[in-house]
Short mmCIF file of C-alpha atoms in Angstrom, two decimals:
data_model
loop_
_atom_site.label_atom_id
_atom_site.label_comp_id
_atom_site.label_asym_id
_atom_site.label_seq_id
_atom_site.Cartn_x
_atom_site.Cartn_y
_atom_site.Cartn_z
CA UNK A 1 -46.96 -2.14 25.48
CA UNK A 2 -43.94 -2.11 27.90
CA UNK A 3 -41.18 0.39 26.66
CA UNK A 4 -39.09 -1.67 24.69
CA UNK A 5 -35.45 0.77 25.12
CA UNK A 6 -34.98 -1.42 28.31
CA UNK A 7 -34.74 -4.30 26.78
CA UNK A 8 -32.49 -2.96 23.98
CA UNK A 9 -30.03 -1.59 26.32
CA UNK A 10 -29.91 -4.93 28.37
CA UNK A 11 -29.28 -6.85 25.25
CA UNK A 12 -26.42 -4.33 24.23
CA UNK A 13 -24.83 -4.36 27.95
CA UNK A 14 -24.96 -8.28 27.10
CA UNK A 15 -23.41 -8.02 23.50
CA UNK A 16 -20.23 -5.82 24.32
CA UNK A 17 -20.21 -7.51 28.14
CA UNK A 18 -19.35 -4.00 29.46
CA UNK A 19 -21.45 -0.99 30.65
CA UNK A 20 -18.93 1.41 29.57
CA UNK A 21 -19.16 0.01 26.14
CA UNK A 22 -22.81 -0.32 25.73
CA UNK A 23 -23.10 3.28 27.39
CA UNK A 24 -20.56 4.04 24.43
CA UNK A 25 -22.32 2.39 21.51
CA UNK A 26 -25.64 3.51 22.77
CA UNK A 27 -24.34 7.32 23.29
CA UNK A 28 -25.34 7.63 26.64
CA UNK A 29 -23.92 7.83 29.84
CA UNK A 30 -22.73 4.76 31.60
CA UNK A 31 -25.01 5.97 35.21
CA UNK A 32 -27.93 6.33 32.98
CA UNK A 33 -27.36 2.45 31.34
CA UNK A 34 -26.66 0.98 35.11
CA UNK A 35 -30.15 2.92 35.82
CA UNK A 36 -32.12 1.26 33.20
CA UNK A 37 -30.72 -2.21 33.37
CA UNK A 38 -31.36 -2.07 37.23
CA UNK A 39 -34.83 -0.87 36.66
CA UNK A 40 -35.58 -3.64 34.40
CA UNK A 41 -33.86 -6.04 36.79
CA UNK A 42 -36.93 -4.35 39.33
CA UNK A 43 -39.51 -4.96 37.26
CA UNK A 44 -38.95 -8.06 36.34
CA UNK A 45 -38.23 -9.09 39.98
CA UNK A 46 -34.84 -11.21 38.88
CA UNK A 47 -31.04 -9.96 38.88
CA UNK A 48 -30.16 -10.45 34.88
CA UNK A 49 -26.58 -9.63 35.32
CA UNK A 50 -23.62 -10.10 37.71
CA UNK A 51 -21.71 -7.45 37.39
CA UNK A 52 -17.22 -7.37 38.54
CA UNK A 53 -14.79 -5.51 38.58
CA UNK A 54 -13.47 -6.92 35.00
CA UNK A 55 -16.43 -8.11 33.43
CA UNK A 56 -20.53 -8.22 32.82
CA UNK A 57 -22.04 -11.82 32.94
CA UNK A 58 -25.41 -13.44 32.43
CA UNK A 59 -26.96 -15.10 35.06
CA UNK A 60 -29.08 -17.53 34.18
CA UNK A 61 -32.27 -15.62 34.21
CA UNK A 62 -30.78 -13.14 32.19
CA UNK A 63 -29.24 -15.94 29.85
CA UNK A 64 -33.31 -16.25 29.13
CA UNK A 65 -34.57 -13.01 28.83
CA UNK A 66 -31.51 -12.71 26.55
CA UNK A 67 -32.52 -15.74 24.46
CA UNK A 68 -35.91 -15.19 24.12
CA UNK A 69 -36.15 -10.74 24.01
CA UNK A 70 -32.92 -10.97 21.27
CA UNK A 71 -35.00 -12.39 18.97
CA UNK A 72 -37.92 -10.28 19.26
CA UNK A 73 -36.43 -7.03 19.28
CA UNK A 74 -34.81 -7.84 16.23
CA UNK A 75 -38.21 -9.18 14.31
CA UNK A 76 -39.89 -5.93 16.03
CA UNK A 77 -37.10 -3.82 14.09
CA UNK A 78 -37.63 -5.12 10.83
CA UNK A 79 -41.21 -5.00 10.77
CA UNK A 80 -41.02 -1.66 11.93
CA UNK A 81 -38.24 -0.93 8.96
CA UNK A 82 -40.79 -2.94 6.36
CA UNK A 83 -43.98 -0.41 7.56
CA UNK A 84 -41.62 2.54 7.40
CA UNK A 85 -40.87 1.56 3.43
CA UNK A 86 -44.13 0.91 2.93
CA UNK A 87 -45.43 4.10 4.04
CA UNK A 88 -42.98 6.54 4.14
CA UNK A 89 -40.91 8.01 0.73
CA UNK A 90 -38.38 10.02 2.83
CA UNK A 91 -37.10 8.55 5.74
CA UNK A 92 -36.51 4.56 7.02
CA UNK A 93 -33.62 2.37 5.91
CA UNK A 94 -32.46 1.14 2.71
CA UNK A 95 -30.56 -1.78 1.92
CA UNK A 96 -28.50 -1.11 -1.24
CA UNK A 97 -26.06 -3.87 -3.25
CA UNK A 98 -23.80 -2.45 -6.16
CA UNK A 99 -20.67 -4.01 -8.03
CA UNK A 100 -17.32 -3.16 -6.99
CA UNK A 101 -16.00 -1.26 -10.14
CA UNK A 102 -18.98 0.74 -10.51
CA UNK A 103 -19.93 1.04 -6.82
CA UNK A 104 -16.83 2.91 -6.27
CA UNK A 105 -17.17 4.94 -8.76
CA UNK A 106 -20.53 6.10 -8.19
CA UNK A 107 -22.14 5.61 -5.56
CA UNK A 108 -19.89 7.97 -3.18
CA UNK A 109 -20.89 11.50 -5.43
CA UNK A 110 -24.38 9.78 -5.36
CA UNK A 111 -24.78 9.08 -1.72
CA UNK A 112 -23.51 12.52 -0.86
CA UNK A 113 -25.98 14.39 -3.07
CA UNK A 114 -29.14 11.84 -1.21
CA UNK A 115 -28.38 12.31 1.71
CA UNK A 116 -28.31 16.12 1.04
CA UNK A 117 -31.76 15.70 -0.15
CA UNK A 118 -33.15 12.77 2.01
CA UNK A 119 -31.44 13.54 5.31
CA UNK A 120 -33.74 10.89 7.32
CA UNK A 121 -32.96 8.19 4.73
CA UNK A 122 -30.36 5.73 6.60
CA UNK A 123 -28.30 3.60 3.95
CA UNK A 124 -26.62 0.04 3.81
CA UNK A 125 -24.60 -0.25 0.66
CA UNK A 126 -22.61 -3.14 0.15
CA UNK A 127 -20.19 -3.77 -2.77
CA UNK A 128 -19.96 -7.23 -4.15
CA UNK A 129 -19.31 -8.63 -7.58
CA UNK A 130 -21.65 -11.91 -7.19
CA UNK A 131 -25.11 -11.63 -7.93
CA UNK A 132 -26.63 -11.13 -4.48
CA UNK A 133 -29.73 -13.21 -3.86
CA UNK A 134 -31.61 -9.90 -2.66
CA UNK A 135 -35.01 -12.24 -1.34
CA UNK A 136 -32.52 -14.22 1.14
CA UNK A 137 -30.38 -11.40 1.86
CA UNK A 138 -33.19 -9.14 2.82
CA UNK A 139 -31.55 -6.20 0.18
CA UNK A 140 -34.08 -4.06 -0.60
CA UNK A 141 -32.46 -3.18 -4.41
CA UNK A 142 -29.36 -4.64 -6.50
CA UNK A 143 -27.39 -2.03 -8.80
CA UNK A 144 -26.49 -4.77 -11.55
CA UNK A 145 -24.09 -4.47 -14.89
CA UNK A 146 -25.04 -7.85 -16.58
CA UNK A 147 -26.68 -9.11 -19.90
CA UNK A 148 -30.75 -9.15 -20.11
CA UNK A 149 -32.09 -10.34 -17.11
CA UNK A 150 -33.16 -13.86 -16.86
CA UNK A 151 -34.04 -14.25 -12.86
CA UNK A 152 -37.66 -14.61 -13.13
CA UNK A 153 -38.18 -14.66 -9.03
CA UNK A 154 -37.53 -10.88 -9.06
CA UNK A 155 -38.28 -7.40 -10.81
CA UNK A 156 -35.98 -5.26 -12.75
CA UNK A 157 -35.85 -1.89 -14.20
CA UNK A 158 -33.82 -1.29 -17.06
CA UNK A 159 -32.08 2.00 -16.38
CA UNK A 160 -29.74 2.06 -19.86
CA UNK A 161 -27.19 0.26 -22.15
CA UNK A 162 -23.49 0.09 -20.78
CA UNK A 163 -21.18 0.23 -23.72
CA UNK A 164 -18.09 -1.63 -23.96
CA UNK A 165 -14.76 -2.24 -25.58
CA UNK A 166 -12.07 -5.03 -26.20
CA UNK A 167 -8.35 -3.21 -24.82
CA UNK A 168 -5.25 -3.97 -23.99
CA UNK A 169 -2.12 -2.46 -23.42
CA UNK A 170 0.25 -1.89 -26.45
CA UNK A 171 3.33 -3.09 -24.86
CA UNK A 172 1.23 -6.40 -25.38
CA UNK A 173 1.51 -5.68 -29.09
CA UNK A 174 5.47 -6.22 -28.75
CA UNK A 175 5.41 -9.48 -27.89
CA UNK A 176 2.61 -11.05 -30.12
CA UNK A 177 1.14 -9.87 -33.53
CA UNK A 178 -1.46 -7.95 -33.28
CA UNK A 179 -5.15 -9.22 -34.11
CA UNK A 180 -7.02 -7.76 -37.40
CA UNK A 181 -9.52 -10.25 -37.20
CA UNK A 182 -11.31 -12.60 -34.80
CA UNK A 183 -9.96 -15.23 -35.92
CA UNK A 184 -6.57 -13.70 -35.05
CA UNK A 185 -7.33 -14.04 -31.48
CA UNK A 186 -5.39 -16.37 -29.16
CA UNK A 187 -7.58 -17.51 -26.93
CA UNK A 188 -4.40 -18.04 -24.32
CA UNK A 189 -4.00 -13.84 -24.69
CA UNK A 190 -8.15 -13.51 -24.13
CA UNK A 191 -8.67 -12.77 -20.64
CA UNK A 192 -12.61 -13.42 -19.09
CA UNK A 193 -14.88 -11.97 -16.94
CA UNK A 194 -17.15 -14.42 -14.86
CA UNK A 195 -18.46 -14.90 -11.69
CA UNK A 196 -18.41 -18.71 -12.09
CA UNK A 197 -14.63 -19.50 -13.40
CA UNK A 198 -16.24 -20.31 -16.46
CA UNK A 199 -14.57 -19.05 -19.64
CA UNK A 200 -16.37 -16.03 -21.24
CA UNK A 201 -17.36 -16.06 -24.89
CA UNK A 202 -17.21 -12.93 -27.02
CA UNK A 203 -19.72 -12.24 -29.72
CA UNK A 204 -18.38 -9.69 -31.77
CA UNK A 205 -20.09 -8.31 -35.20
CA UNK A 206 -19.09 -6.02 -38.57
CA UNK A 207 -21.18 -4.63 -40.99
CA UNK A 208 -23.24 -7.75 -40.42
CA UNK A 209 -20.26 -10.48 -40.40
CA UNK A 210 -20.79 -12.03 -36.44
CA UNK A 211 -17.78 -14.07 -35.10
CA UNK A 212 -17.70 -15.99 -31.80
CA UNK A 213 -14.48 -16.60 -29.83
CA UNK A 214 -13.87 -18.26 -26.91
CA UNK A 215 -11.77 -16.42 -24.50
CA UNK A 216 -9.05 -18.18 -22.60
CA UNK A 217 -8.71 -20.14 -18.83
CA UNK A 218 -5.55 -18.68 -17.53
CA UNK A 219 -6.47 -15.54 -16.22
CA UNK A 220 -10.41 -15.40 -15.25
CA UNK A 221 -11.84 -13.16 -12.85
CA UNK A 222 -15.52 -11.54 -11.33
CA UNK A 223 -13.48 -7.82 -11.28
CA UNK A 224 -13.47 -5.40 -13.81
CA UNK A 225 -10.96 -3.20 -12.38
CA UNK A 226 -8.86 -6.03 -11.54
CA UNK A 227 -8.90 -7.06 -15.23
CA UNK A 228 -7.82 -3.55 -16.59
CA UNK A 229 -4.72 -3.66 -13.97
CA UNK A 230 -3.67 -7.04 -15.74
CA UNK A 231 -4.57 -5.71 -19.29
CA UNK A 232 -2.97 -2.20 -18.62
CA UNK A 233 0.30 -4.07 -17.54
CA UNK A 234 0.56 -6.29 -20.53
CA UNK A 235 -0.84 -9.57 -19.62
CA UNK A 236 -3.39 -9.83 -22.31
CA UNK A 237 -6.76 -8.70 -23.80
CA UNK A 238 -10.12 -8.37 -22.25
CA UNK A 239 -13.44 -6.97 -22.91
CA UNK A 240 -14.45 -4.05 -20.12
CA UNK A 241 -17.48 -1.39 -19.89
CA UNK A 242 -16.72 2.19 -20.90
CA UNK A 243 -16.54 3.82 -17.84
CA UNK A 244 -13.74 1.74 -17.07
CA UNK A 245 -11.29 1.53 -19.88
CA UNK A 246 -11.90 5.34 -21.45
CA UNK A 247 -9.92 6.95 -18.99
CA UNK A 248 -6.92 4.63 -19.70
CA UNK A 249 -7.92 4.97 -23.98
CA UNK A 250 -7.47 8.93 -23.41
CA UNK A 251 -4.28 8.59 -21.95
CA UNK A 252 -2.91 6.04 -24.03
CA UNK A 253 -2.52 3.38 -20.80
CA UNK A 254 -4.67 0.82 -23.33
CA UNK A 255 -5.97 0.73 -26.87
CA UNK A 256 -8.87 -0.74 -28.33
CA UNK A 257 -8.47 -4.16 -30.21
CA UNK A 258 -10.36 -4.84 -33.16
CA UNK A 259 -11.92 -1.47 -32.99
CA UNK A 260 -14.23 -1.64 -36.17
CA UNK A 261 -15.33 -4.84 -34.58
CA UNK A 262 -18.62 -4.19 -31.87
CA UNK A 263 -19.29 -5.90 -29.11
CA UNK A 264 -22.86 -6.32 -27.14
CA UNK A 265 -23.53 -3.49 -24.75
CA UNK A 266 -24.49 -4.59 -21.19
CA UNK A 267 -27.35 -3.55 -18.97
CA UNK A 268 -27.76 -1.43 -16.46
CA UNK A 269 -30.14 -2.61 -13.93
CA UNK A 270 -31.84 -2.55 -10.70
CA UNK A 271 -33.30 -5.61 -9.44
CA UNK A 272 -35.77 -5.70 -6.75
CA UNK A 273 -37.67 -8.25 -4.82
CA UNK A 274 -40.92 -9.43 -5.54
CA UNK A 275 -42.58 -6.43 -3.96
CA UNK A 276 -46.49 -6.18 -5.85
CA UNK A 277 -46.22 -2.82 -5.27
CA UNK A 278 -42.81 -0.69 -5.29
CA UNK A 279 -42.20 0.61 -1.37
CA UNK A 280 -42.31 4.50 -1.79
CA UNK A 281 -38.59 4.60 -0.48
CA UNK A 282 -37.48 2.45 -2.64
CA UNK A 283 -39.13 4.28 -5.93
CA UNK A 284 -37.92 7.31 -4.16
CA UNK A 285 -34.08 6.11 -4.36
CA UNK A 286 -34.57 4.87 -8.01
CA UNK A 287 -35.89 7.81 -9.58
CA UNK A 288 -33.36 9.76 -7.88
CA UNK A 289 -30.83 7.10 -9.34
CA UNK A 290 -31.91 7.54 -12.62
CA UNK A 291 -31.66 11.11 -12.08
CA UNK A 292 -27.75 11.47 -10.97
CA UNK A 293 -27.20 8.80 -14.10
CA UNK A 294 -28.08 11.44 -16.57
CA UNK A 295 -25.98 13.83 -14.68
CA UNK A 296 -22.45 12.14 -14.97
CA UNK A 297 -21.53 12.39 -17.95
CA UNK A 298 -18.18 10.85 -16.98
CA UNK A 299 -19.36 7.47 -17.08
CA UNK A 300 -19.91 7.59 -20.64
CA UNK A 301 -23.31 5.45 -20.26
#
C-alpha cells in the first residue's frame, strides 16, 4: 500500500493553507513538509498546490485529491482506532463523556494517576450535562449521575449509589418559615434539576410515610454546581448529590432541609455502546475507574 504520511501532510498543508503551519502542527520542519508535498505532487504527475508569497491554494487537481483522500484518511483512522480497542488493553484512544460537576471534580486526579499507569493510552474527555447519544457521537463510554437506566439501545455498569440531600442556605430561612414537613414546601422556593426544563418532582420518605412534591418553574437548570451557587446565596432550596453540597454542610455555607426526611440516591453509571463484547481498553479504563472510586473518599459515594 502507498505510504499514506504523504497524503496526511498534503491534507494538513491544505487545512491551515500554510506550510509553516502544517510544518508546525505536524512538528516537523517546514523544508521537510515542502519535500513531501512536492514528492507527492511527482508521483502523482499533477501540481496539487500553488503556492505565494501570502498564501497556499488548491488547484483544481488538488481540490480532488483533497475531496476524495480527506475522507479516506479519516475512515482509515478510525478503523485503525476501532482494531487498536479491540485488540489492545494498553494503548489506542479513548473517547470519554462525564458531567460537568463531577467531571471536574474527578476526572483531573483520575486522568493524572492513568496516564501514569497507561502512558500509550491517548484520551478525549468531554464534559457535558446532556445525556450524550454515545452510538452517534462515536464516545466510546459515558460517566452518568442519573436514576436507573432506562436506554435500552446501550449497556451500563452500575458502579454505586450517589447519595443526596435537600439544602439551602439559612439566610433563606430569614425570609420564609422554615419547612418541617413536605407539605411545608413552596413549590415557588423548590428549585429543579433537569435537562429538559421540565419541573423536577421530589419523592421524599420517613419511617415509611412517602410524600411527593412538585418542585417549582422559576429557577430550573441541567447544573448541579450552578444550583448550589443559587441555593448557597439564598435563592431557594434544591436537592444536590453529596459530593457537592457536604463541603458547603461542613462549613455551614448550606444546611440540610427536612433532614429526617430521605430522598432517592442516584446512580452512578457508565454507559457504553452496544459493543457484544467489551473492547479490552475500554474494560481496562473501567476497572481502573472503579478502582480510583474506592480511593476518594472525598466524594462521599
Amino acid at each position: 500500500m502507498q505510504d499514506i504520511k504523504p497524503i496526511r501532510v498534503f491534507l494538513k498543508v491544505v487545512e491551515q493553507s500554510s506550510f509553516a503551519a502544517a510544518a508546525r502542527s505536524l512538528k516537523m520542519t517546514p523544508a521537510s513538509v515542502t519535500r513531501i508535498v512536492a514528492k507527492l505532487e511527482e508521483d502523482l504527475g499533477q501540481q496539487l498546490l500553488v503556492r505565494t508569497t501570502r498564501q497556499v491554494a488548491l488547484t483544481s487537481a488538488g481540490a480532488i485529491v483533497a475531496a476524495r483522500l480527506g475522507p479516506v484518511v479519516e475512515d482509515f483512522d478510525q478503523v485503525t482506532a476501532e482494531i487498536t480497542r479491540a485488540v489492545w488493553p494498553d494503548r489506542g484512544r479513548l473517547s470519554i463523556n462525564a458531567p460537568m460537576s463531577l467531571g471536574l471534580r474527578l476526572m483531573p486526579s483520575l486522568i493524572d494517576k492513568f496516564r501514569l499507569a497507561y502512558p500509550n493510552i491517548s484520551l478525549d474527555v468531554t464534559l457535558t450535562d446532556r445525556l450524550v447519544d454515545i452510538v452517534e457521537e462515536n464516545c466510546d463510554l459515558a460517566i452518568r449521575i442519573s436514576g436507573p437506566p432506562k436506554d435500552k439501545s446501550t449497556i451500563w455498569r452500575k458502579i454505586c449509589e450517589v447519595p443526596r440531600k435537600m439544602i439551602a442556605a439559612p439566610s433563606l430561612f430569614e425570609r420564609m418559615p422554615r419547612p418541617t414537613t413536605p407539605d411545608d414546601l413552596d413549590p415557588a422556593a423548590c428549585m429543579s434539576y433537569s435537562s429538559s426544563g421540565r419541573t423536577e418532582v421530589w419523592k421524599l420518605e420517613k419511617a415509611g410515610l412517602k410524600r411527593t412534591v412538585s418542585a417549582g418553574s422559576s429557577i430550573v437548570s441541567n447544573n448541579g454546581d450552578f444550583l448550589y451557587a443559587m441555593a448557597r446565596a439564598g435563592n431557594g432550596i434544591t436537592i444536590l448529590p453529596d459530593f457537592i453540597v457536604n463541603e458547603g454542610i461542613s462549613s455551614g455555607e448550606v444546611e440540610t432541609v427536612l433532614a429526617e426526611w430521605s430522598v432517592p440516591a442516584l446512580w452512578l453509571t457508565l454507559f457504553y455502546p452496544p459493543y457484544e463484547v467489551l473492547p479490552p481498553l475500554v474494560a481496562t479504563f473501567t476497572d481502573f475507574f472503579e478502582a480510583h472510586l474506592r480511593e476518594v473518599a472525598e466524594l462521599n459515594f
